[in-house]
XYZ file of C-alpha atoms in Angstrom:
239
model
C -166.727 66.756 88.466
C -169.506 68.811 90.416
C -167.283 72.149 89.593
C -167.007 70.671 85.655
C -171.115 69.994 85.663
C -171.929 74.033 86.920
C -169.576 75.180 84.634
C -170.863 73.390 81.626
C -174.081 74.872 82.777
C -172.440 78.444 82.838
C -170.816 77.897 79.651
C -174.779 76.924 78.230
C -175.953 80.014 78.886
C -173.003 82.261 77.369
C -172.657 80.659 73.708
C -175.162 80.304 71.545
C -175.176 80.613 67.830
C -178.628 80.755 65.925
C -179.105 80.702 62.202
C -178.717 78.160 59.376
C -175.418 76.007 57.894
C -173.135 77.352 60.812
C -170.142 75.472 61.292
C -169.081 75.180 65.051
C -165.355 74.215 65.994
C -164.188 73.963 69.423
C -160.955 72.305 70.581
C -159.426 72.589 73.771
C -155.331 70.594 73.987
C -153.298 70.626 77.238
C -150.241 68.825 77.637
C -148.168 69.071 81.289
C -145.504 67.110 83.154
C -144.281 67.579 86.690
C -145.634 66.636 89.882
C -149.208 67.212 90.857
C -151.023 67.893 87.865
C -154.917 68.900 87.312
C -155.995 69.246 84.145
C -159.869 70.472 83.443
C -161.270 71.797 80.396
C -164.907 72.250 78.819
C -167.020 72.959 75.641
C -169.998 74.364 75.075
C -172.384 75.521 72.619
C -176.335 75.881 71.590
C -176.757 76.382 68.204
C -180.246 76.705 66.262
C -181.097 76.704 62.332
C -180.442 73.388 59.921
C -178.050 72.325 58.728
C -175.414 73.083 61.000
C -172.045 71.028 61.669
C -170.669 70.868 65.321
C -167.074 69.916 66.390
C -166.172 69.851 69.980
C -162.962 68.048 71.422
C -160.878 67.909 74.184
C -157.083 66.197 74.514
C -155.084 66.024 77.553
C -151.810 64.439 78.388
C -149.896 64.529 81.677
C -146.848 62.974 82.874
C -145.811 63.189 86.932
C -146.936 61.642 90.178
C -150.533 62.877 91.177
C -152.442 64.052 88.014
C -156.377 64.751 87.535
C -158.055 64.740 84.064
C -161.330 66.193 83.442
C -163.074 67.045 79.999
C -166.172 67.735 79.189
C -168.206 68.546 76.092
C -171.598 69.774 75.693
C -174.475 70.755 72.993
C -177.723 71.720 72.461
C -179.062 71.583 68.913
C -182.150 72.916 67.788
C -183.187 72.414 63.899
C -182.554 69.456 61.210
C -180.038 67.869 59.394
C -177.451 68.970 61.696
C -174.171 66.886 62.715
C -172.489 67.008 65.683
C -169.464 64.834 67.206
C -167.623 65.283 70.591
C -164.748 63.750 71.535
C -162.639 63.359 74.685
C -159.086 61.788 74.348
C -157.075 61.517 78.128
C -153.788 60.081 78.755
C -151.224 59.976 81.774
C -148.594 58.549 83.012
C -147.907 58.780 86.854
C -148.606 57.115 90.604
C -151.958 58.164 91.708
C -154.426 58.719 88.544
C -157.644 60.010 88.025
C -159.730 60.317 84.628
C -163.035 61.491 84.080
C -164.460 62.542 80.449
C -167.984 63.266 79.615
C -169.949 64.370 76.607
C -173.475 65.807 76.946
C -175.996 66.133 74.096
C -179.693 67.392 73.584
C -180.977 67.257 69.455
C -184.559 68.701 69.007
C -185.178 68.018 65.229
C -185.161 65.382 62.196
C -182.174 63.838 60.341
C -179.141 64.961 62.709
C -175.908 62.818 63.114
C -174.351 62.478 66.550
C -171.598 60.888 67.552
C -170.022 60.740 71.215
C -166.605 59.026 71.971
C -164.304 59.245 75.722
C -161.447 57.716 75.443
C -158.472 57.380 78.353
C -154.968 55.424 78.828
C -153.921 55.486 82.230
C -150.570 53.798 83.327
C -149.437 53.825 87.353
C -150.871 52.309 90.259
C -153.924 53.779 91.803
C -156.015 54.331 88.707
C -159.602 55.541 89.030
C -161.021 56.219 85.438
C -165.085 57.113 84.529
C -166.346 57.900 81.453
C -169.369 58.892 80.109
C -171.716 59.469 77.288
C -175.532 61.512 77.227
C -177.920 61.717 74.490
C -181.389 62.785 74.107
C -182.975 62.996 71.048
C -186.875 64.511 70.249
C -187.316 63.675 66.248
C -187.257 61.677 63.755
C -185.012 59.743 61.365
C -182.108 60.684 63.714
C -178.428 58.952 64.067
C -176.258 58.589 67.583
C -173.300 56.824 68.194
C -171.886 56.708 71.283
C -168.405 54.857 72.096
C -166.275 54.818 75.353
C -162.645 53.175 75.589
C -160.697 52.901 79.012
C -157.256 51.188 79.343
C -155.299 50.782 82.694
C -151.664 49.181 83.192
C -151.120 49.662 86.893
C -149.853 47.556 89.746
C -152.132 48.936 92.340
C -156.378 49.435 92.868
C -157.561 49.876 89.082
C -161.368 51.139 88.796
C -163.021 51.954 85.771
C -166.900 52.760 85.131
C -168.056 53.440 81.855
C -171.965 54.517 80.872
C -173.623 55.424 77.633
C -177.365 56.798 78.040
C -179.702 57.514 75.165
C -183.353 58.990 75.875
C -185.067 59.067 72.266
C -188.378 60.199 71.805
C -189.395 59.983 68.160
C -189.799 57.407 65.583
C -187.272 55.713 63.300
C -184.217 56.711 65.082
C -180.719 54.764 65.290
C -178.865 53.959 68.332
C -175.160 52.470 68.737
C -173.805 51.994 72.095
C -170.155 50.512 72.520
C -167.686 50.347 75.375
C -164.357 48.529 76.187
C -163.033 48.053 78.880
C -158.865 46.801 79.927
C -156.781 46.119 82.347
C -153.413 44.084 83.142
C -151.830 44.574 86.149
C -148.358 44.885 86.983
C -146.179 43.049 89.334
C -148.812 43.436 92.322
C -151.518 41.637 92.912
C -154.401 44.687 93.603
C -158.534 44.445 93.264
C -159.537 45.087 90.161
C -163.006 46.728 89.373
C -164.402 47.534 86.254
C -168.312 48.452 85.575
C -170.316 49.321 82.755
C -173.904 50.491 81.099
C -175.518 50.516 78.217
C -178.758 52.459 78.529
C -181.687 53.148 76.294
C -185.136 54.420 76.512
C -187.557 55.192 73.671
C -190.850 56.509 74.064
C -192.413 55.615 70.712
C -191.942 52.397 69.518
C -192.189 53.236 65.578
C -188.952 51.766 63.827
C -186.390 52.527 66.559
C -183.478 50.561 65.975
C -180.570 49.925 69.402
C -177.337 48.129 69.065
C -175.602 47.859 72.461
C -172.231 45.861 73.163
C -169.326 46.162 75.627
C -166.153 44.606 76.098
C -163.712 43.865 79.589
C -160.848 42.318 79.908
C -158.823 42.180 83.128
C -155.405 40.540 83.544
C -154.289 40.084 86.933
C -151.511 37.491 88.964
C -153.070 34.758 91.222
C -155.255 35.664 94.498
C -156.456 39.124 92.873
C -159.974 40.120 93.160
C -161.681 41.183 90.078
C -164.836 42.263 89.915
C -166.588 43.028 86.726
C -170.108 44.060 86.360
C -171.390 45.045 82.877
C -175.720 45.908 81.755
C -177.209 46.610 78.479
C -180.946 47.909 78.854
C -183.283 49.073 76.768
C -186.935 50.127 77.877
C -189.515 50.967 75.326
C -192.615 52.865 75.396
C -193.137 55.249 78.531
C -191.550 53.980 82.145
């Protein structure tokens, strides 16, 4: 993930698109089957002017015995009444499993639509699966959704972590912040751990409005540990 963070950062710095009603498309689709697998793909763009529309979307599928998923997707947007949505979709099938999915957003402007989704099916035994959303928002009268959805059928160690973050500075702003969370073991009885966050901050409190909710299930055979830890937070005014 450290490698997928610098090149995000890389990618930040090479595309950039600046003038008004742009329309931005970027997809990115692997599909692989064999032994060890890694997968790892990335978006980026800054784009500046109004009324722009931003796409960005990653899909990955893998079938074998070790296999590593990681997609990314990241914006900066700079103007108003622009709409951007990001998407990562991950799936495998295998032993040993591990899924990580991120989107990354900064909006600097008034009436933009964002909305942020990660979504990953894992089935195998050792599944590790983390997913998360980013938003910050400086305006007003601004929309972000943000939505994470991990499954796991495995009959070994299952961990998932899931966190949406919003930072909003600006008045009359919407917020939606949604995760769920599953996992039914197998034939073996394993430790099951599955954590969440909903996160908000807003610096001016001027007709915000948050709506934060998260759902985990776990379905395990007798004697299993399962852990599940899940926070929705929301701090108002400057911390």
């Amino acid at each position: 993930m450290k490698k997928l963070v610098a090149t995000i950062a890389v990618l930040l710095l090479m595309v950039s698109a600046a003038s008004a009603g742009n329309t931005v498309k970027q997809a990115i689709s692997m599909t692989s089957s064999g032994g060890q697998i890694s997968q790892s793909a990335a978006n980026a763009a800054v784009v500046r002017g109004n009324n722009n529309h931003i796409s960005q979307g990653v899909i990955q599928s893998a079938y074998g015995s070790q296999i590593t998923q990681s997609g990314a997707n990241a914006a900066v947007v700079v103007g108003d009444n622009n709409a951007v949505r990001q998407g990562v979709a991950q799936q495998a099938c295998g032993s040993s499993i591990t899924q990580s999915g991120a989107n990354a957003l900064a909006v600097l402007g008034d009436d933009n639509t964002a909305g942020q989704k990660v979504s990953q099916t894992a089935i195998g035994q050792n599944i590790f699966q983390n997913g998360w959303n980013t938003g910050s928002i400086t305006g007003d009268g601004n929309t972000l959704m943000q939505g994470l959805l991990s499954y796991a059928q495995s009959c070994a160690d299952t961990n998932q972590t899931m966190s949406n973050t919003a930072y909003i500075s600006g008045s009359y702003n919407q917020v939606n912040q949604q995760m769920a969370g599953m996992v039914q073991m197998g034939w073996s009885n394993a430790p099951v751990n599955q954590m969440g966050s909903n996160v908000g901050q807003i610096m001016d409190p001027n007709g915000n409005q948050f709506d934060q909710s998260m759902n985990m299930k776990a379905k395990a055979g007798r004697g299993v540990k399962a852990v599940q830890h899940g926070m929705n937070e929301v701090k108002v005014g400057p911390v």
